[in-house]
Short mmCIF file of C-alpha atoms and ligand atoms in Angstrom, two decimals:
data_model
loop_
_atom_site.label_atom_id
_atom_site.label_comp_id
_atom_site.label_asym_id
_atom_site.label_seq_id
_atom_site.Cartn_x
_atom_site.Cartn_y
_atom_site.Cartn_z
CA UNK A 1 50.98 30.90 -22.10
CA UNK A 2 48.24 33.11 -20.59
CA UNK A 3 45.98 31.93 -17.90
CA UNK A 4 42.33 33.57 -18.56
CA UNK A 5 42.86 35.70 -21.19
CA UNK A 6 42.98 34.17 -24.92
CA UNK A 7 44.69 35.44 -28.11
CA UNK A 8 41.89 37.57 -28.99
CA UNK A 9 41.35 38.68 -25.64
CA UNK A 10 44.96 40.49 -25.75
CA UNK A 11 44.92 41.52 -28.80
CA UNK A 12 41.74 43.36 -27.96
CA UNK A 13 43.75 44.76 -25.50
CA UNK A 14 46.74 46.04 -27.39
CA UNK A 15 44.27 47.23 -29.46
CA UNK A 16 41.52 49.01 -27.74
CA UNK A 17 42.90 49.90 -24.39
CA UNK A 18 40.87 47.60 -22.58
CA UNK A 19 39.19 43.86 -22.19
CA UNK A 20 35.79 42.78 -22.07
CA UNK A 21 33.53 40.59 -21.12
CA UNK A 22 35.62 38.31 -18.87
CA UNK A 23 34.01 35.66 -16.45
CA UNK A 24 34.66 36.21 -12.98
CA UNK A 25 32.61 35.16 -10.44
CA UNK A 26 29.17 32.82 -11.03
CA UNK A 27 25.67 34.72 -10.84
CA UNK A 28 25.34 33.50 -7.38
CA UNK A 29 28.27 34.69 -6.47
CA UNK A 30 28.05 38.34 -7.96
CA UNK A 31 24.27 37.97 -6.42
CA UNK A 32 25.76 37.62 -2.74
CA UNK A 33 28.24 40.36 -3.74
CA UNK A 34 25.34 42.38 -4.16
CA UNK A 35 23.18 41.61 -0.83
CA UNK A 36 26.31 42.15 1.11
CA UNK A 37 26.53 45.63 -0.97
CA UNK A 38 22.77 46.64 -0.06
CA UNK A 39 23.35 45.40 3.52
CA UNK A 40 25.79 47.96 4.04
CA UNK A 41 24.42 50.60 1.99
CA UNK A 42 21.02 49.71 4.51
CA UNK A 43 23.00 49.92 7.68
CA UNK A 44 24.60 53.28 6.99
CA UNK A 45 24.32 57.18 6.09
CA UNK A 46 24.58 58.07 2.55
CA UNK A 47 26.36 56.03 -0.19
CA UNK A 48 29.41 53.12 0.13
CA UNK A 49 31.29 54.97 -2.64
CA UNK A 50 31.40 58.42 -0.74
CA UNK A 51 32.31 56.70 2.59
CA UNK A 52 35.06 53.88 1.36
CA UNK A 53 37.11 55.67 -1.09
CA UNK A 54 40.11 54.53 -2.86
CA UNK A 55 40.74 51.61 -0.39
CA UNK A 56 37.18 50.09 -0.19
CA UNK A 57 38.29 46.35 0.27
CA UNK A 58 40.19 47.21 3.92
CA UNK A 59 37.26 47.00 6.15
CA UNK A 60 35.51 44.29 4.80
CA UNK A 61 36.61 40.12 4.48
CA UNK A 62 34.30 40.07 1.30
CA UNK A 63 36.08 42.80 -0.39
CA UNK A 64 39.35 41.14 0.34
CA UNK A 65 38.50 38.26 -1.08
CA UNK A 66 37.07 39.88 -4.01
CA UNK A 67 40.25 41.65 -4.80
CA UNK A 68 42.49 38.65 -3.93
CA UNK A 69 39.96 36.29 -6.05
CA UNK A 70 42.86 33.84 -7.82
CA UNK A 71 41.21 34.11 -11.08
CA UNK A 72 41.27 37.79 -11.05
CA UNK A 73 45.22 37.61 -10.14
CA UNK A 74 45.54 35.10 -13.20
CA UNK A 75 44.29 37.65 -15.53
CA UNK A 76 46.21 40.44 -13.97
CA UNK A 77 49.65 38.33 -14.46
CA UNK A 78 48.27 37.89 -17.88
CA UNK A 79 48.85 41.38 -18.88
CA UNK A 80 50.66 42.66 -15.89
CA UNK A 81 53.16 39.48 -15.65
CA UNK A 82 54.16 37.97 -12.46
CA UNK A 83 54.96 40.90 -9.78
CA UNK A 84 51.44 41.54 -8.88
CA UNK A 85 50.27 44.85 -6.54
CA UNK A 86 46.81 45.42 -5.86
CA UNK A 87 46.96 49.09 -4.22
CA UNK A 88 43.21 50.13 -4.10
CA UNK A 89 39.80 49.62 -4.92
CA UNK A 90 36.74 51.54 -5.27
CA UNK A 91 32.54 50.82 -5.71
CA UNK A 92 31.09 52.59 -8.64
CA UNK A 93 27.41 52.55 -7.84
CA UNK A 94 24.21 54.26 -9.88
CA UNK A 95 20.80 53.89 -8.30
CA UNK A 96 18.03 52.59 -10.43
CA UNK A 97 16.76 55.58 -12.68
CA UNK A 98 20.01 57.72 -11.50
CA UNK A 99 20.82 60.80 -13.65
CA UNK A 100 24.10 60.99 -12.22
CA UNK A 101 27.12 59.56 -15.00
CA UNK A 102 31.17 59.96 -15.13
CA UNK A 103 32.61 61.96 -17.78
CA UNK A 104 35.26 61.10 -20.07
CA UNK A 105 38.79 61.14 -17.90
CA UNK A 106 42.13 59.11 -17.71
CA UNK A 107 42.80 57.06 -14.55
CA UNK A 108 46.09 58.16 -14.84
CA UNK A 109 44.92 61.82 -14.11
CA UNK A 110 45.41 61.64 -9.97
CA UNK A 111 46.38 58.61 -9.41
CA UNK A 112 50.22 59.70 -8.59
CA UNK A 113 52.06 56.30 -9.99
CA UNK A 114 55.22 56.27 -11.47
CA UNK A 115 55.57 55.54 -14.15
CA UNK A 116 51.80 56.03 -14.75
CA UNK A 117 51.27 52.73 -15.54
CA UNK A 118 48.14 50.99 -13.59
CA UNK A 119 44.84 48.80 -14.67
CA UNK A 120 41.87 48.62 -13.32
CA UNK A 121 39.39 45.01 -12.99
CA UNK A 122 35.54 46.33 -12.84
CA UNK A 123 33.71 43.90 -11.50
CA UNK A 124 29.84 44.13 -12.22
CA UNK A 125 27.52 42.88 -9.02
CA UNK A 126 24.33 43.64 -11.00
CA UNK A 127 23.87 43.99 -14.94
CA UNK A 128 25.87 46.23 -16.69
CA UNK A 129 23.83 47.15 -19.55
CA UNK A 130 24.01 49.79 -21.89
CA UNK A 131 20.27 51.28 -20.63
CA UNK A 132 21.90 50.84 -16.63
CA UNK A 133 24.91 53.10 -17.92
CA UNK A 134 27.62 51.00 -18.90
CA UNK A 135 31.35 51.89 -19.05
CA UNK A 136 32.25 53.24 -22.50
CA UNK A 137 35.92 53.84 -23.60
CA UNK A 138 38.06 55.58 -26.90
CA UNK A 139 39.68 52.32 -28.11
CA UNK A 140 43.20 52.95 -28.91
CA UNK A 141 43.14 56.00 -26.37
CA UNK A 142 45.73 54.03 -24.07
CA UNK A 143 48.65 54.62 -26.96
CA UNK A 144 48.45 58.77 -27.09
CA UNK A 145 49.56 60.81 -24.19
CA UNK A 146 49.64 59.89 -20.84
CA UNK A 147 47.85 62.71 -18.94
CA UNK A 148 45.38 64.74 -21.40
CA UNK A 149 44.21 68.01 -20.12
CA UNK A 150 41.26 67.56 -17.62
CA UNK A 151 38.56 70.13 -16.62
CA UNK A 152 37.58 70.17 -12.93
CA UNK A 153 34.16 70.90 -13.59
CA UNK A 154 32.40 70.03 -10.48
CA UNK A 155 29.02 68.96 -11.92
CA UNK A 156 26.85 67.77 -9.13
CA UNK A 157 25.55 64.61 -11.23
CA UNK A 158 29.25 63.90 -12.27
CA UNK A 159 30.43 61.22 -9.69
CA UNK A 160 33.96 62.22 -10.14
CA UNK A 161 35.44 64.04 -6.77
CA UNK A 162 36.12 66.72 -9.19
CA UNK A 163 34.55 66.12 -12.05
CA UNK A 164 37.38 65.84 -14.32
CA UNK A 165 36.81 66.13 -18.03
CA UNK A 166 38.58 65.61 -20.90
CA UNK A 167 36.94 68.41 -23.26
CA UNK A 168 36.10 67.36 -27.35
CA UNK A 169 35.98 63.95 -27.18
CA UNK A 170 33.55 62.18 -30.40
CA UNK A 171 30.85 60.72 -28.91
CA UNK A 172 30.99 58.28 -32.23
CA UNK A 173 34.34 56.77 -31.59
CA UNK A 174 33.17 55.30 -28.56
CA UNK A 175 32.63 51.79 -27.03
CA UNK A 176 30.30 50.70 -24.80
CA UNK A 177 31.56 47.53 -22.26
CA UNK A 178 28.37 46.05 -21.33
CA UNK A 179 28.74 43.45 -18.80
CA UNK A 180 26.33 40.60 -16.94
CA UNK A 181 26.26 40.15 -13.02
CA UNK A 182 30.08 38.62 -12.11
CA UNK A 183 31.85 39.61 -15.41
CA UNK A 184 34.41 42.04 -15.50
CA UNK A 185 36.05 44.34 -17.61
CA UNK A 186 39.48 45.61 -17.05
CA UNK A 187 41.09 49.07 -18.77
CA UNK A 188 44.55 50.43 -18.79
CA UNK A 189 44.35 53.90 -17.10
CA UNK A 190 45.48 56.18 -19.73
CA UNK A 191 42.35 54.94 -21.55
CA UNK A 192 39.64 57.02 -21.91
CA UNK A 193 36.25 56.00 -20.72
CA UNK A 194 33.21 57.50 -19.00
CA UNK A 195 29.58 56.60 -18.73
CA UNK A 196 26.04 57.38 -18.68
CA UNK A 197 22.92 58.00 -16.61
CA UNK A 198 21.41 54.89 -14.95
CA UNK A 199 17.53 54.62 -17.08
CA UNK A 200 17.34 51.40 -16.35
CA UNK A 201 14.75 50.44 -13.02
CA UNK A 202 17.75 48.40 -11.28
CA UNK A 203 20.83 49.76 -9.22
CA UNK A 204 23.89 49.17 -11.48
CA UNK A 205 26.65 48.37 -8.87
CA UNK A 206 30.11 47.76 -9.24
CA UNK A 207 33.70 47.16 -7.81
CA UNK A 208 36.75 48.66 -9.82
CA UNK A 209 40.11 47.36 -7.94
CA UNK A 210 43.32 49.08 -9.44
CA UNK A 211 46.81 46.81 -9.96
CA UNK A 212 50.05 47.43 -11.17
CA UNK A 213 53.68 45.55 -11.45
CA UNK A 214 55.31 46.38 -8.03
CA UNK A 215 57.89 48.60 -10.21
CA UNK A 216 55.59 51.14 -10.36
CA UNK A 217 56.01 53.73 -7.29
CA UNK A 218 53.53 56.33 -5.62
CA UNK A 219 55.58 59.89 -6.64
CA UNK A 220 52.60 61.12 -3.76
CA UNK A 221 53.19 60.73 -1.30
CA UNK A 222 55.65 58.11 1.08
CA UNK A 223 54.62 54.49 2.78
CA UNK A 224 51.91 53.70 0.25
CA UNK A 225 49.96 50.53 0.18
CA UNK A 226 49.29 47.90 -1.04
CA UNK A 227 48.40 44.12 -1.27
CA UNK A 228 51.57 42.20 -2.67
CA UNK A 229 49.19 39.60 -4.79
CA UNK A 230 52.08 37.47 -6.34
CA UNK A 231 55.86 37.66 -6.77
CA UNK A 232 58.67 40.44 -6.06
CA UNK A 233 58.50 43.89 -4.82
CA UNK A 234 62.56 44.31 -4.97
CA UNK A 235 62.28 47.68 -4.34
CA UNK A 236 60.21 47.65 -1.34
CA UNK A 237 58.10 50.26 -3.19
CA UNK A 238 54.93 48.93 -1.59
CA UNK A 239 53.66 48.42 2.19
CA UNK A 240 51.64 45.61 3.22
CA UNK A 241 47.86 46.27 3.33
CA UNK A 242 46.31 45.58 6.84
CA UNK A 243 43.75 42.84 6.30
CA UNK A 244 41.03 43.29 8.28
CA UNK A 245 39.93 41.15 11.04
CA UNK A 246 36.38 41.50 11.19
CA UNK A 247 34.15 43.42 9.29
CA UNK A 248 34.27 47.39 10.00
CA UNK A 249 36.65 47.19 12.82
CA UNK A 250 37.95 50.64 14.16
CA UNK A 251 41.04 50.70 13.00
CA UNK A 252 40.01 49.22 9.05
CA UNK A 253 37.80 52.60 9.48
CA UNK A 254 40.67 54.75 10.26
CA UNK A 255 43.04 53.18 8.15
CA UNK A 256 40.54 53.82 5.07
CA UNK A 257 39.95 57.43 6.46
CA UNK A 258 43.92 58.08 6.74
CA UNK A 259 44.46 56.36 3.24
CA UNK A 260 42.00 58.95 1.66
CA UNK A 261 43.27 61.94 3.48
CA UNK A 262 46.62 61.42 1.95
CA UNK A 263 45.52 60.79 -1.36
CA UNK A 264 43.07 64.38 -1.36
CA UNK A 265 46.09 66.37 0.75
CA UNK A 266 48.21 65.12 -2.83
CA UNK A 267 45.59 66.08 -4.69
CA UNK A 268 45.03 69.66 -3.67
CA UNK A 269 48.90 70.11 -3.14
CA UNK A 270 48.86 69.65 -6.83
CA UNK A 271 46.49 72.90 -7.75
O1 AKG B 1 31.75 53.04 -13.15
C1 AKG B 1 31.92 53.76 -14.11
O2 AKG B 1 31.02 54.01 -14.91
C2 AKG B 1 33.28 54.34 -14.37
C3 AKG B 1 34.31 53.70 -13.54
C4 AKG B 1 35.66 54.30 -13.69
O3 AKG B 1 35.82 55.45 -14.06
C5 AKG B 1 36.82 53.48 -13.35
O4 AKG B 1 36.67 52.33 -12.92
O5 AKG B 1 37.95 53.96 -13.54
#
């Protein structure tokens, strides 16, 4: 018997490649999500989602608790079952009136699992509307090949490291994932998804955190981590997350920093 999801929940799933829209937090909550978001975009150079990549929730409580919500873990074991890893998480911010967008690309692309089986939760902190650049994906995507052929294009306004694109996609197949403040929307990473610009006059912010059954290894690299969220890791494939102790501490910092340079020394090792 699932715990969040319904029927028609996962058969949208099976079907499409993805889930949407799925209550998460209240408005009040995604709205103090948000101020804690701007506080820390206020109180530092450039942009959250440059500085924390790939492991955003290690230097902050709030994050932690985002990505350990139990709710969020309930859906995950829904489709997941009961050997739960989360092993990263990333913002995904556009400012208000922001021409920069993500073209279409697999998760699965650099992500280095084994077998490449991961899903991401994307957790909207402001409104997620089609005019603020919503995530669209290729329902049914998630069944065809596990690593299409990607383009590094490097488009300044693509907010991909690389901007990876998969080339020839129909722009009329698509579906857009609109979501309100505290919903969230959760796609498997072979399927295919990008979005658009930002024309709408608010910042559309949100919080993807990645999961996967603690079978699934990093080929990467060795020692990766993770947060064990429920049940086994029999293989040990997975080390325990540091949680941090107070917000921004030195060594959350550093671990974040290390995390990332492992993950971009795999990355160019592969080209
Ligand atoms: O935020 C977006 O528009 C895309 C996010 C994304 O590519 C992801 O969560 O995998």
């Amino acid at each position: 018997m699932p715990k969040v999801l319904t029927d028609e929940q996962l058969e949208q799933w099976e079907r499409t490649g993805a889930v949407w829209p799925i209550d998460l937090l209240s408005e009040d909550e995604a709205a103090d999500y948000n101020l804690r978001f701007e506080g820390l975009e206020s109180s530092m150079e450039g942009e959250a989602q440059d500085r924390f990549r790939m492991k955003a929730h290690l230097p902050f409580p709030w994050l932690w608790d985002l990505v350990t919500h139990e709710r969020l873990a309930d859906a995950m074991e829904d489709l997941l079952g009961p050997n739960l890893v989360c092993w990263g998480s990333s913002f995904f911010t556009k400012k208000a009136r922001d021409p920069r967008f993500i073209s279409w690309h697999q998760d699965s692309t650099y992500y280095g699992l084994e077998p490449p089986e991961s899903i991401t939760a994307w957790v909207a902190f402001t409104h997620a509307s089609s005019e603020a650049g919503c995530m669209k994906i290729i329902p049914g995507s998630h069944k065809g090949a596990a690593i299409l052929p990607h383009e590094e294009t490097y488009d300044k306004n693509n907010l991909l490291s690389r901007g990876q694109t998969i080339r020839d996609i129909d722009p009329s197949t698509a579906v857009e994932m609109p979501l309100k403040p505290g919903q969230m929307s959760i796609h498997h990473n072979k399927t295919i998804h990008s979005s658009e610009p930002n024309n709408a006059d608010w910042p559309r912010v949100g919080f993807a955190i990645h999961f996967a059954d603690s079978s699934v290894r990093q080929a990467q690299f060795e020692n990766p981590l993770a947060i064990h969220i429920r049940g086994e890791d029999t293989d040990g494939n997975w080390v325990e997350d540091p949680r941090p102790e107070y917000e921004m501490s030195p060594e959350s910092i550093a671990a974040v920093d290390e995390y990332w340079n492992r993950y971009r020394n795999a990355m160019k090792a592969q080209t």
